[in-house]
Coordinates of C-alpha atoms in Angstrom, one line a residue:
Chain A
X1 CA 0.0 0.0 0.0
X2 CA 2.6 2.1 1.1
X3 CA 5.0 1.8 -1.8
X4 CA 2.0 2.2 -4.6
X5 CA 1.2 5.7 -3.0
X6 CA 4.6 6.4 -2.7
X7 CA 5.0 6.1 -6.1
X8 CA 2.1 7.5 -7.4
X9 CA 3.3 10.5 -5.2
X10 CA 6.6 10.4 -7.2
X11 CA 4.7 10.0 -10.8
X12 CA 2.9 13.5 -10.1
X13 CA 5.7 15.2 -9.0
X14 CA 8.3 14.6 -12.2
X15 CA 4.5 15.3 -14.7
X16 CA 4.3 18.7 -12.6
X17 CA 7.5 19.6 -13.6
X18 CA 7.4 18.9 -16.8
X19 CA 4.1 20.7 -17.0
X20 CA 2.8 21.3 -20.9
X21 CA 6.4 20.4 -22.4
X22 CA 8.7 22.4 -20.9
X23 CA 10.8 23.0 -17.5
X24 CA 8.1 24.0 -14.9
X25 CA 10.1 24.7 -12.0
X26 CA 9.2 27.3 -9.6
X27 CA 5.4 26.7 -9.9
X28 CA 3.1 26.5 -6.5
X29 CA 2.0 23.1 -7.8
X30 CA 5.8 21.7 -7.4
X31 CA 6.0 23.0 -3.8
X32 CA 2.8 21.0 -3.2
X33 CA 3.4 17.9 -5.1
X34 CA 7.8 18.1 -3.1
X35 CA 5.7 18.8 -0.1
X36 CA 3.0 15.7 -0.6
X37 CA 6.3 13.6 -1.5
X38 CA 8.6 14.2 1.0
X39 CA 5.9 14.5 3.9
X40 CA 4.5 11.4 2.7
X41 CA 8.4 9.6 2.7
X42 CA 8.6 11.1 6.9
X43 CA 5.4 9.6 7.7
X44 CA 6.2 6.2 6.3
X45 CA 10.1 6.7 7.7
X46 CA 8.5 7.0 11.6
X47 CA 7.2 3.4 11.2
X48 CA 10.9 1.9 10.5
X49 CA 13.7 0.7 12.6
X50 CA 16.5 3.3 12.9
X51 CA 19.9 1.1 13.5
X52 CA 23.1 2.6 14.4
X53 CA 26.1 2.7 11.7
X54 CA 29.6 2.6 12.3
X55 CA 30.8 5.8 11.2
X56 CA 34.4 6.3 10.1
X57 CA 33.4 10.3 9.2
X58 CA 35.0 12.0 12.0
X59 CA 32.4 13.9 13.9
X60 CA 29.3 12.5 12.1
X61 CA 26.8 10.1 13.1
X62 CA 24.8 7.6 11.0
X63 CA 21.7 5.2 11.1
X64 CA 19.9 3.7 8.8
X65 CA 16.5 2.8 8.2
X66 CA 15.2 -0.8 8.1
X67 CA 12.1 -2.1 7.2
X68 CA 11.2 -5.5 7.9
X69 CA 8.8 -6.4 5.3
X70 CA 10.8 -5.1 2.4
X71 CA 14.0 -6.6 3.8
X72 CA 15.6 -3.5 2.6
X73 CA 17.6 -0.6 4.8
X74 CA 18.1 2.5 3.7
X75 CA 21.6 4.5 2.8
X76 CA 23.3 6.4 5.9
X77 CA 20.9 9.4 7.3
X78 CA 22.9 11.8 9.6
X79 CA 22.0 12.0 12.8
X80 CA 23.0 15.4 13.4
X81 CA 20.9 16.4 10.7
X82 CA 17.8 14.4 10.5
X83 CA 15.1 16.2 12.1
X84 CA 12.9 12.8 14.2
X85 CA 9.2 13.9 14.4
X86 CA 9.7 16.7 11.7
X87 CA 6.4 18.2 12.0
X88 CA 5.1 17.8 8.3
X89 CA 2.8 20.8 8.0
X90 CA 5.7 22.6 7.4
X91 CA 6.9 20.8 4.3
X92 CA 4.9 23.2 2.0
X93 CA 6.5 26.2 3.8
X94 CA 10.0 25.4 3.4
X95 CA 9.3 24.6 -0.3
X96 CA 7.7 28.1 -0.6
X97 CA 10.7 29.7 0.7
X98 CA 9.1 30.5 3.8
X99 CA 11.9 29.7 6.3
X100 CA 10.7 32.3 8.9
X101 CA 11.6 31.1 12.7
X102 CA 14.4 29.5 11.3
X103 CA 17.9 30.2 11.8
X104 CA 20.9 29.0 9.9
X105 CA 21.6 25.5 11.4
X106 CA 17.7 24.8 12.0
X107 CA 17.2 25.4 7.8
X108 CA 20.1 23.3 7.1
X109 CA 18.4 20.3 9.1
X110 CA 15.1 20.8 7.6
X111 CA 16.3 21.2 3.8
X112 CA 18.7 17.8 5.0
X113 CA 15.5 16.0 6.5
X114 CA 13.3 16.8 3.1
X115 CA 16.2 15.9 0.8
X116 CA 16.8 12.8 2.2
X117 CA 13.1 11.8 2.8
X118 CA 12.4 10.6 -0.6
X119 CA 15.6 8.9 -1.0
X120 CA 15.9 6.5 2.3
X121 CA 12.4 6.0 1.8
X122 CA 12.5 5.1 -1.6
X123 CA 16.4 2.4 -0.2
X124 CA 13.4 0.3 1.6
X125 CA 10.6 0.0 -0.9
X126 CA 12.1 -0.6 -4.3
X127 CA 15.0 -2.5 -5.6
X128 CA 18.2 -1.3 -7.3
X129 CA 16.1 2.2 -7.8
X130 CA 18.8 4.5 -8.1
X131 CA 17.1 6.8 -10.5
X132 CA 14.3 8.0 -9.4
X133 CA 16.3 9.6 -6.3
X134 CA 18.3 11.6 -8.4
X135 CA 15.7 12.9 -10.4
X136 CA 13.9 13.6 -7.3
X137 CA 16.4 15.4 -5.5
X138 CA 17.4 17.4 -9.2
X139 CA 13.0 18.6 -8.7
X140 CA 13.7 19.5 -4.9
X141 CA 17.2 21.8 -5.9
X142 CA 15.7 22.9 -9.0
X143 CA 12.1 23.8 -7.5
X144 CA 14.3 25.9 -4.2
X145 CA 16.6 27.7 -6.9
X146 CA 14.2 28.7 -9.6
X147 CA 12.0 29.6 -6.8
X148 CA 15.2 32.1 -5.2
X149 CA 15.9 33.2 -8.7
X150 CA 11.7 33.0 -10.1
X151 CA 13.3 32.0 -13.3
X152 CA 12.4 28.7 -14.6
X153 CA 15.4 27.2 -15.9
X154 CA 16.7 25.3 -19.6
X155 CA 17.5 21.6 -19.8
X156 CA 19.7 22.7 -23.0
X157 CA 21.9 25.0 -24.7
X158 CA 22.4 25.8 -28.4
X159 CA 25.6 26.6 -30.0
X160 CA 25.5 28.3 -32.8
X161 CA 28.7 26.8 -35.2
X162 CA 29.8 28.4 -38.6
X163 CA 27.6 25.3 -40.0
X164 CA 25.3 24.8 -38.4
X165 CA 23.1 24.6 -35.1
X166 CA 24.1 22.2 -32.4
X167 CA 21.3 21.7 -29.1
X168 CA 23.2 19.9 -26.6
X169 CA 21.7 18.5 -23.4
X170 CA 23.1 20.5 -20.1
X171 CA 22.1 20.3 -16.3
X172 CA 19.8 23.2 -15.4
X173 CA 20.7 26.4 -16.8
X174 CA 19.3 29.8 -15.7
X175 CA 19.0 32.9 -18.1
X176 CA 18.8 35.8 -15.2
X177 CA 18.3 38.4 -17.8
X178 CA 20.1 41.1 -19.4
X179 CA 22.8 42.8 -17.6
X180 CA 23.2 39.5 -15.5
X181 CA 24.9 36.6 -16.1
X182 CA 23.3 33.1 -16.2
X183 CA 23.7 29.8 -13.9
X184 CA 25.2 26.4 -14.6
X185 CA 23.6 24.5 -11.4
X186 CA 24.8 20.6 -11.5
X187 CA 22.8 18.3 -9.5
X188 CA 23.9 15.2 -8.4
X189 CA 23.1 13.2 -5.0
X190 CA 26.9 12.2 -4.8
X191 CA 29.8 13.1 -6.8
X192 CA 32.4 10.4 -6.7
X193 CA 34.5 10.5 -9.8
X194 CA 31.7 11.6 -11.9
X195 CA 31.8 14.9 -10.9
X196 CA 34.6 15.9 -14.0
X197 CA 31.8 15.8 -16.1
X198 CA 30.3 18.9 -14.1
X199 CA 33.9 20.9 -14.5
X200 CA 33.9 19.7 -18.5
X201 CA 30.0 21.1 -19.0
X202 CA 30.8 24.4 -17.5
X203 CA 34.4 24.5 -19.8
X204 CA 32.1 24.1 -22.7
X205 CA 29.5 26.5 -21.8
X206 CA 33.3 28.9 -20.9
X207 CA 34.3 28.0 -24.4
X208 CA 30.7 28.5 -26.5
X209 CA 29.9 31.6 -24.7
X210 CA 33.1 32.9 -23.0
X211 CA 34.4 33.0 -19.7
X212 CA 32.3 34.0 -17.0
X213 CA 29.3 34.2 -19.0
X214 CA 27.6 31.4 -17.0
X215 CA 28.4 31.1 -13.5
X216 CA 29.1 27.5 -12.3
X217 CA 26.9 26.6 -8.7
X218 CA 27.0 22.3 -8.0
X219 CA 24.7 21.3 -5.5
X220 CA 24.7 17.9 -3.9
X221 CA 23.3 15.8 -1.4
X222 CA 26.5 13.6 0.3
X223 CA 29.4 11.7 -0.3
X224 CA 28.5 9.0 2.2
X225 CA 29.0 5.6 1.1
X226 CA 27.4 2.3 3.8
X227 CA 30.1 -0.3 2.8
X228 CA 29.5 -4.1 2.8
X229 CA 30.5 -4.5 7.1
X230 CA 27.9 -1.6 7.0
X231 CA 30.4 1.1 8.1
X232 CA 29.7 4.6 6.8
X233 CA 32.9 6.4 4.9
X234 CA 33.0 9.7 3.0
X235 CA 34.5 9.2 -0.6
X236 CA 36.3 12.6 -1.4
X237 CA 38.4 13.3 -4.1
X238 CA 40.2 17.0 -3.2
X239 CA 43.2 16.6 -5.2
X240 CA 41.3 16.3 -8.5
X241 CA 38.7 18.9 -7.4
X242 CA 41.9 20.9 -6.7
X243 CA 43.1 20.0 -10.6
X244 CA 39.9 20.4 -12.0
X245 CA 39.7 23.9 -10.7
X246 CA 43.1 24.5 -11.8
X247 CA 43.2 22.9 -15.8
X248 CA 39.3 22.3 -16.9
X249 CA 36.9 25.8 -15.7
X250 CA 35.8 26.9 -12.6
X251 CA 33.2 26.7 -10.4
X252 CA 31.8 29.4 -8.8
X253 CA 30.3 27.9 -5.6
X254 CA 29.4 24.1 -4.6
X255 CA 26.7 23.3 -2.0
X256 CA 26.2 20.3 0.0
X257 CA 23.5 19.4 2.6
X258 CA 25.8 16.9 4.5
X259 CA 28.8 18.7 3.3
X260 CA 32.2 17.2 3.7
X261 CA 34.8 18.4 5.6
X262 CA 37.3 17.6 3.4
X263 CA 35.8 19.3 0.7
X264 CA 34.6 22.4 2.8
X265 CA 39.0 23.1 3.7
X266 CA 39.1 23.7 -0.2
X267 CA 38.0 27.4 0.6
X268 CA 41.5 27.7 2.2
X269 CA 43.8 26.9 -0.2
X270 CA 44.5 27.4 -3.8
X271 CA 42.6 27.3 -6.0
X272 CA 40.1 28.3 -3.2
X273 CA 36.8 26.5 -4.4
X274 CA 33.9 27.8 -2.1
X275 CA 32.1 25.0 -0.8
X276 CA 29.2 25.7 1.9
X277 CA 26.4 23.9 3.0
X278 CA 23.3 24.0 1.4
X279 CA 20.9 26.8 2.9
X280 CA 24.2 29.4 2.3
X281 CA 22.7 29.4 -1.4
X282 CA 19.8 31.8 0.0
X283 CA 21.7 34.3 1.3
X284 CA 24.5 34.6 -1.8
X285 CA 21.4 34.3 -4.3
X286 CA 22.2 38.1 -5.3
X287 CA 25.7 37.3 -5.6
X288 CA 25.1 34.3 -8.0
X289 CA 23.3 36.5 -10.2
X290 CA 25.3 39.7 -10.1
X291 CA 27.9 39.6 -13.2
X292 CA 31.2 39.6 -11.0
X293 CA 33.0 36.9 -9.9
X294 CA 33.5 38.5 -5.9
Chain B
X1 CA 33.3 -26.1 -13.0
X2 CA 33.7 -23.9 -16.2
X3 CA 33.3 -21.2 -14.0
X4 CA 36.0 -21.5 -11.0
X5 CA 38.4 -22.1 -14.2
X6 CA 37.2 -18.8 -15.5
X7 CA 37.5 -17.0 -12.7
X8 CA 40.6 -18.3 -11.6
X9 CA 42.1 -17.3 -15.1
X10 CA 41.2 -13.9 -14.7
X11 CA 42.4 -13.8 -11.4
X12 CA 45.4 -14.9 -12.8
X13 CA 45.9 -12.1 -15.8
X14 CA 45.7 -9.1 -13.3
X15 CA 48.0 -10.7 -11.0
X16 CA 50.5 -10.7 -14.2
X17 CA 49.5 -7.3 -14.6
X18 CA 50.0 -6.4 -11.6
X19 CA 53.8 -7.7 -11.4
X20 CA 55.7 -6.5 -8.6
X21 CA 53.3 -3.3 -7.9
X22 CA 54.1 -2.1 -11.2
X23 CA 52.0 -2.0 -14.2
X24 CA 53.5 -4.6 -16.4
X25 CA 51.6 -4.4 -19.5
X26 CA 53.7 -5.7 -22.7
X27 CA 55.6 -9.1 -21.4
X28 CA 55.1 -12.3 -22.6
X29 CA 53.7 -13.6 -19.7
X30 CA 50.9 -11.1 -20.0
X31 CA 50.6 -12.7 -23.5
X32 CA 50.1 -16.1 -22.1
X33 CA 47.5 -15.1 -19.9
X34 CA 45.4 -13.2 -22.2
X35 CA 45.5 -16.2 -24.9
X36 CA 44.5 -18.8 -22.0
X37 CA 41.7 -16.4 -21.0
X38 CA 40.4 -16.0 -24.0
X39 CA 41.0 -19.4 -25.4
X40 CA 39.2 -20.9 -22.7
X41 CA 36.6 -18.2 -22.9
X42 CA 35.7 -19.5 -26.6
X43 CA 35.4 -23.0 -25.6
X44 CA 33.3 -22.6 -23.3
X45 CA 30.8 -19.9 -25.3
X46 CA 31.3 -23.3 -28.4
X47 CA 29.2 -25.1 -26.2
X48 CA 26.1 -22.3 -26.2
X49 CA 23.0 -21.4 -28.2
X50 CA 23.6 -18.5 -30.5
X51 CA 20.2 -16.7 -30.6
X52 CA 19.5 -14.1 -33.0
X53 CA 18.9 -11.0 -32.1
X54 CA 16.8 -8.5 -33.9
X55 CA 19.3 -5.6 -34.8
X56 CA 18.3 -2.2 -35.4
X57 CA 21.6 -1.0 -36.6
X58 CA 22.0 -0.5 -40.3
X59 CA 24.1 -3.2 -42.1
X60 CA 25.0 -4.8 -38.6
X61 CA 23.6 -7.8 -37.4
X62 CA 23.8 -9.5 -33.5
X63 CA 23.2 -12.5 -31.9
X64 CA 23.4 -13.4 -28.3
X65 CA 25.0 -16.1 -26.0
X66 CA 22.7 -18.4 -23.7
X67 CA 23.8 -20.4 -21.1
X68 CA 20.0 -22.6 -20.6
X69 CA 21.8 -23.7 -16.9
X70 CA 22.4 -20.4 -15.6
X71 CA 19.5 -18.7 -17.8
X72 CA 21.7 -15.8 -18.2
X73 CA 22.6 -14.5 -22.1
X74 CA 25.9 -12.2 -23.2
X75 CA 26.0 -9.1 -24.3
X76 CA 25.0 -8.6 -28.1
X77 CA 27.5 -10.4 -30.2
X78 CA 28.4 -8.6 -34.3
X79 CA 27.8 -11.7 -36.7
X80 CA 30.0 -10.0 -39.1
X81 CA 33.0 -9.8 -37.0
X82 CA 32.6 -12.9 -34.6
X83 CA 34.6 -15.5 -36.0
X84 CA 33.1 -19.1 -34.5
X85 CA 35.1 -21.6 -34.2
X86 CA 38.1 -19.9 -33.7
X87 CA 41.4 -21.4 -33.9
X88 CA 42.3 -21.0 -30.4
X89 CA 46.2 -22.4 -31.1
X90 CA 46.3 -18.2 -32.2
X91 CA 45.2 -16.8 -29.8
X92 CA 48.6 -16.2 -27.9
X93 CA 50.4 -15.3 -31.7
X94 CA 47.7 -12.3 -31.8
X95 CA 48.8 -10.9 -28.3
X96 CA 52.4 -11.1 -29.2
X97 CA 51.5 -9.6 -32.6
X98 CA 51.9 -12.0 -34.9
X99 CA 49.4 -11.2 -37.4
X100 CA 51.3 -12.9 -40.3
X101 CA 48.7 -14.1 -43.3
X102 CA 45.6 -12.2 -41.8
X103 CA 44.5 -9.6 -44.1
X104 CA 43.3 -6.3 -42.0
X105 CA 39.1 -7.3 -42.0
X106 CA 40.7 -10.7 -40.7
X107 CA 42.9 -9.2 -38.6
X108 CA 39.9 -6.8 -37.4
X109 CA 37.8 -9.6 -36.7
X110 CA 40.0 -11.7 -34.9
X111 CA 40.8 -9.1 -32.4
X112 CA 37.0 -8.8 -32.0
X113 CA 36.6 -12.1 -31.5
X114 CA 39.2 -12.3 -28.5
X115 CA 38.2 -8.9 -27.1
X116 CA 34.4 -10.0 -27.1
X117 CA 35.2 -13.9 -25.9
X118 CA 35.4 -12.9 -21.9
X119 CA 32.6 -10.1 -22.1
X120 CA 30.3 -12.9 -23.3
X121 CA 31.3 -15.4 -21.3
X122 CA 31.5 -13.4 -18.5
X123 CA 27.6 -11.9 -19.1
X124 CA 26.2 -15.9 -19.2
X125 CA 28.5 -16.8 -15.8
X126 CA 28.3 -14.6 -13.4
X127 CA 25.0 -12.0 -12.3
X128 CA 25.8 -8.4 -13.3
X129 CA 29.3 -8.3 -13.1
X130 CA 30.4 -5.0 -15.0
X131 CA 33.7 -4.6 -13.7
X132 CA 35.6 -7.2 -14.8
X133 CA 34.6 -7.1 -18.6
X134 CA 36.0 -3.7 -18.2
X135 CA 39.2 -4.5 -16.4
X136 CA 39.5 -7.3 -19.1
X137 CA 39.3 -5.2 -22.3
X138 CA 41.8 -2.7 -20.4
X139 CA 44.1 -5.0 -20.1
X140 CA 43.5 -6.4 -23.7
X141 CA 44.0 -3.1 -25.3
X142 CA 46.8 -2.3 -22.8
X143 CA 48.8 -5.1 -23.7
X144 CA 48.4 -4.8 -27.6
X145 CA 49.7 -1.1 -27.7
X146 CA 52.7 -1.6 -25.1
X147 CA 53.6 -4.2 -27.0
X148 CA 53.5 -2.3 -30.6
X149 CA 55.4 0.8 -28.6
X150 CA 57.7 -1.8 -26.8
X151 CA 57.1 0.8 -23.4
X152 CA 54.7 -0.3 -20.3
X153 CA 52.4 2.5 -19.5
X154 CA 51.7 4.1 -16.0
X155 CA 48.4 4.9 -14.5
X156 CA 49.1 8.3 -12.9
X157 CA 50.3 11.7 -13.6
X158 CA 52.3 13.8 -11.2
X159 CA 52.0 17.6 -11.4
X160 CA 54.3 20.1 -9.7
X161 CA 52.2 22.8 -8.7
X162 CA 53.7 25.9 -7.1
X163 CA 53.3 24.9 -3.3
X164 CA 53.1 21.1 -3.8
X165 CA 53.1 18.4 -5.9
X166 CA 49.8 16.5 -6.9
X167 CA 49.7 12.7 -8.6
X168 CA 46.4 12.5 -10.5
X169 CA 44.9 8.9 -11.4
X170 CA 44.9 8.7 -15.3
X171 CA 43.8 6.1 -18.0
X172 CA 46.7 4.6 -19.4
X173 CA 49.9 7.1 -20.1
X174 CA 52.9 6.0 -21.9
X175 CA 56.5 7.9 -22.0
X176 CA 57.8 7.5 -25.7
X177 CA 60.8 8.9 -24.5
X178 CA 62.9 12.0 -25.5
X179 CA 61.4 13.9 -29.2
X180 CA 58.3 11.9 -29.0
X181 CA 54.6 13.3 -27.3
X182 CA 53.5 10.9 -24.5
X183 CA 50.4 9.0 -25.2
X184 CA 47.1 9.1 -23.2
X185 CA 45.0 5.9 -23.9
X186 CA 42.2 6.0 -22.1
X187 CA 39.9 2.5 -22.9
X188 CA 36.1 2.0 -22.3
X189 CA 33.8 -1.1 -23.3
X190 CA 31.3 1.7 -24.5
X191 CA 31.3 5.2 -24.0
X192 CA 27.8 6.4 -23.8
X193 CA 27.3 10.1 -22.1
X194 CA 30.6 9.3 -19.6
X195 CA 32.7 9.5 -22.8
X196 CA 33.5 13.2 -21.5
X197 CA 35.7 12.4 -18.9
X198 CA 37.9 11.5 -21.8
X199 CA 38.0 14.7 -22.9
X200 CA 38.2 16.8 -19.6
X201 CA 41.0 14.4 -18.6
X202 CA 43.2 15.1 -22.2
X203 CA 41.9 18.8 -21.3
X204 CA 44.0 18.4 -17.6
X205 CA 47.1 16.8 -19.4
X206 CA 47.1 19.8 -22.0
X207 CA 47.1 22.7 -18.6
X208 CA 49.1 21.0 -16.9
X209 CA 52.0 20.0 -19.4
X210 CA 51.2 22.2 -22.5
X211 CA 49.0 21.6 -25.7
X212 CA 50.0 18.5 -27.7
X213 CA 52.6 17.2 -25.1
X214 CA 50.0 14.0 -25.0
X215 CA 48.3 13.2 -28.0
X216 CA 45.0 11.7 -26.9
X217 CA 44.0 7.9 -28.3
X218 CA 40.6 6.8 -27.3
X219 CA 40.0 3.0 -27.5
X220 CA 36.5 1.2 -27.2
X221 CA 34.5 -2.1 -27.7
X222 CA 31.0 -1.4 -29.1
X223 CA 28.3 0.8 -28.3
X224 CA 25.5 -1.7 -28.9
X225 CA 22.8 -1.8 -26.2
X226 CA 20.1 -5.0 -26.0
X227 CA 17.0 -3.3 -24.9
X228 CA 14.0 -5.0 -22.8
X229 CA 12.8 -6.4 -26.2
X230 CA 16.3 -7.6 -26.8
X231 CA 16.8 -5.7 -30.4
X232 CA 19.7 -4.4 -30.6
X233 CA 20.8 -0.5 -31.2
X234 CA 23.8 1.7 -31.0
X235 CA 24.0 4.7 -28.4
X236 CA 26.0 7.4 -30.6
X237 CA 25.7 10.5 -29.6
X238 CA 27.7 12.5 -32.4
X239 CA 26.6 15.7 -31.9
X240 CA 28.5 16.0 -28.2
X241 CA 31.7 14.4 -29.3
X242 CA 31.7 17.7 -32.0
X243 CA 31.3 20.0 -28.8
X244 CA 33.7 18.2 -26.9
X245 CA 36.2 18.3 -29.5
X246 CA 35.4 22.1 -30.2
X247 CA 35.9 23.1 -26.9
X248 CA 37.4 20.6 -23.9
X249 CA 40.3 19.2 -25.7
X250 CA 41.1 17.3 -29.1
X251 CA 41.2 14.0 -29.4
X252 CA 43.7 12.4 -31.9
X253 CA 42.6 8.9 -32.8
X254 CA 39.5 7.2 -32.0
X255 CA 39.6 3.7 -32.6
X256 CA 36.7 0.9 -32.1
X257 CA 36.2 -2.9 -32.6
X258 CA 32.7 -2.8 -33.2
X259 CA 32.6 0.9 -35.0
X260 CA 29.5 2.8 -35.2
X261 CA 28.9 4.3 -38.5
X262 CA 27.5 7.6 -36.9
X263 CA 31.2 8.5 -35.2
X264 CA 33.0 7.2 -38.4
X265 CA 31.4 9.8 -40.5
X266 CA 33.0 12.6 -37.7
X267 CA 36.1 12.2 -40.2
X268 CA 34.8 14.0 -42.7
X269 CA 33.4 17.2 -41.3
X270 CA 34.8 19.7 -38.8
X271 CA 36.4 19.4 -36.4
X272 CA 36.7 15.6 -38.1
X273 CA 37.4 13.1 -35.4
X274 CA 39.2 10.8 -36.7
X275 CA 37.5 7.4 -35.7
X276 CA 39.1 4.0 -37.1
X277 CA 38.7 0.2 -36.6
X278 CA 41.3 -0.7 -33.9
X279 CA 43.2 -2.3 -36.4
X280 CA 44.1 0.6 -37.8
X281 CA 46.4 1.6 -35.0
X282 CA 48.9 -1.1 -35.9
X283 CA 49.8 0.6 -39.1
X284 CA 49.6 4.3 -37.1
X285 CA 52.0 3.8 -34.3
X286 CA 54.7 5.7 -35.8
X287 CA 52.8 8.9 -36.5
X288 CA 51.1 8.1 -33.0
X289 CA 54.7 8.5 -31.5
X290 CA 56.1 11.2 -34.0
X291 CA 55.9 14.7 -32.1
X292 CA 53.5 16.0 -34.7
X293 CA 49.7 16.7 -35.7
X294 CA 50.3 14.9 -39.6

């Protein structure tokens, strides 16, 4: 019963966005159909087992969700961040943008606690599923960004070539109007070595369009990883973020909501890639959209 | 039975590999081990049903392993290149490059038929293993083109920076010594939308060692994909390799056992790819090591 509304829930939310054929982002009917979702995902998630992990993440605790039934457990939820009990009439709120009464840390849990709702939830009811969590959690970043910005964003940019006309697929890309310059924003639950590919998109958008003409934001979920003896590890990668930076383009900002400390000392060094948590993005949205690079 | 053997022969070729913590890519006893793998590896798919496959690939056609005990099929097999029963006794004169009397479509579809031998086998023994089809056809290809350069590759890079130095994981890289370029062969059993990281990475050799100090060989299997209805098509995606080449980095050689027709036509327009049958690089390893664009 559970997992047919759960995905009947998840079936309404990806048709909303792509309402009447094109990118429908920042629309009241996403923040309701995130809200149903993810409220939906905490309600089922009170019902389960939370067990313990061995963490090897210095200063971070895990547990995962187990559910009997399904014989499934979830991925590692931090406990730091997981808001037990999150009261669920607030899900619509947060997706409005309405994050009055809440201070820095308390957003960062809440915006956690919703992200990861969906996910875990989805770890104990379907097998092998890793798609639909990362199109899910691309809807929840997309929905809080275009909302900040009220731009709906692209899917694709065309280059225009002496020949001819090339559309190539992109992550989401925002045109914040003349005088402004426009966002990149990767999405991607972890990064692993996958994440060249978001330094080699924004080097082509550099080349087709010239430097600093599209400002390069990646947000992601966590680099958590449960391995087989069920300990929980972080899988970070600075050095080739460090030579990414240096020898592909560069990336204006990166936002986690269970960020890495490894990757948040980047800031301190050269090349000095600003990575922050999450709920930062709200307060630097004028910044992202200003055409300057300070 | 068939199956410890088959594992335990694998097992075997990447400890040869691995010789005393170095990669040790062009000796003889790599040679050995290959030809046993692969010998075995065409015995055992002897004993199979071929099942047709419908193919929706212009002027290609497929077939498919099954193995009725394990109810597991291969990958998609090309009928045209396949070569059934194999002379296994050459198996082991093919890694040491002994390709006296075969005519290049005969020497073409033998290396086909080796390359594809473990893949398939693998696919009917052993429930989704992708990694070691991969480490397989790395090795394969690995071995071939130290061999023809007579140098073992490595699978870093180290970069002085200003304030430290970094080592960078890499595809294959081999020193030619002094007046050659280096080569930087990375090798994939199909590329599909990851092929980018070969770019970005040729893109971090070129800023961090200068434009054309590597010249950049990409080597791959097939691009075929059995769908859910088990016809059989190729994921080409042309139009990205043109961006990619346009603005990450520029590839030098392509070269494919299985080639799609889509990236052999990038020859002949801008910024023409050249893409080749693998064979081809036998004949090109001179101008591959020659310290110019010609």
């Amino acid at each position: 019963m559970a997992r047919d509304r759960f995905i009947s829930l998840y079936k309404h939310l990806v048709d909303v966005q792509k309402g009447a054929g094109k990118v429908e982002l920042k629309s009241d009917d996403l923040s309701k159909a995130l809200a149903d979702l993810t409220a939906f995902s905490l309600n089922y998630l009170e019902e389960l087992t939370k067990t313990d992990l061995e963490s090897k993440v210095p200063n971070k605790e895990y547990f995962m969700f187990e559910n009997i039934e399904t014989e499934r457990n979830s991925r590692p939820v931090n406990k730091g961040l997981f808001i037990s009990e999150f009261d669920t009439k607030n899900c619509e709120k947060i997706f409005r943008l309405d994050f009055e009464g809440l201070d820095e840390n308390e957003l960062n849990r809440s915006l956690y606690t919703l992200a990861i709702s969906y996910c875990a939830a989805c770890d104990t009811l379907k097998k092998d599923d890793k798609k639909t969590p990362g199109t899910f959690f691309e809807n929840f970043i997309g929905h809080l960004v275009a909302r900040a910005l009220d731009v709906n964003p692209a899917k694709h940019v065309t280059i225009p070539t002496l020949d001819e006309e090339i559309q190539l697929p992109t992550d989401f890309v925002f045109d914040l109007g003349e005088g402004n310059n426009r966002l990149h924003l990767p999405v991607k639950t972890s990064t692993r070595e996958r994440v060249i590919q978001v330094w080699a998109h924004q080097r082509v958008l550099d080349g087709m369009h010239g430097v600093a003409r599209f400002k390069g934001v990646l947000a992601a979920l966590a680099e958590t990883n449960k391995q087989k003896d069920k300990s929980v590890v972080e899988v970070c990668l600075p050095q080739q973020w460090i030579t990414y930076q240096m020898y592909i383009a560069q990336m204006y900002r990166v936002y986690y909501l269970d960020i890495p400390e490894k990757y948040m000392a980047l800031k301190n060094r050269y090349p000095f890639i600003q990575v922050k948590p999450f709920s930062a993005i709200f307060s630097e949205i004028e910044k992202i959209k200003r055409n300057s690079n300070d």
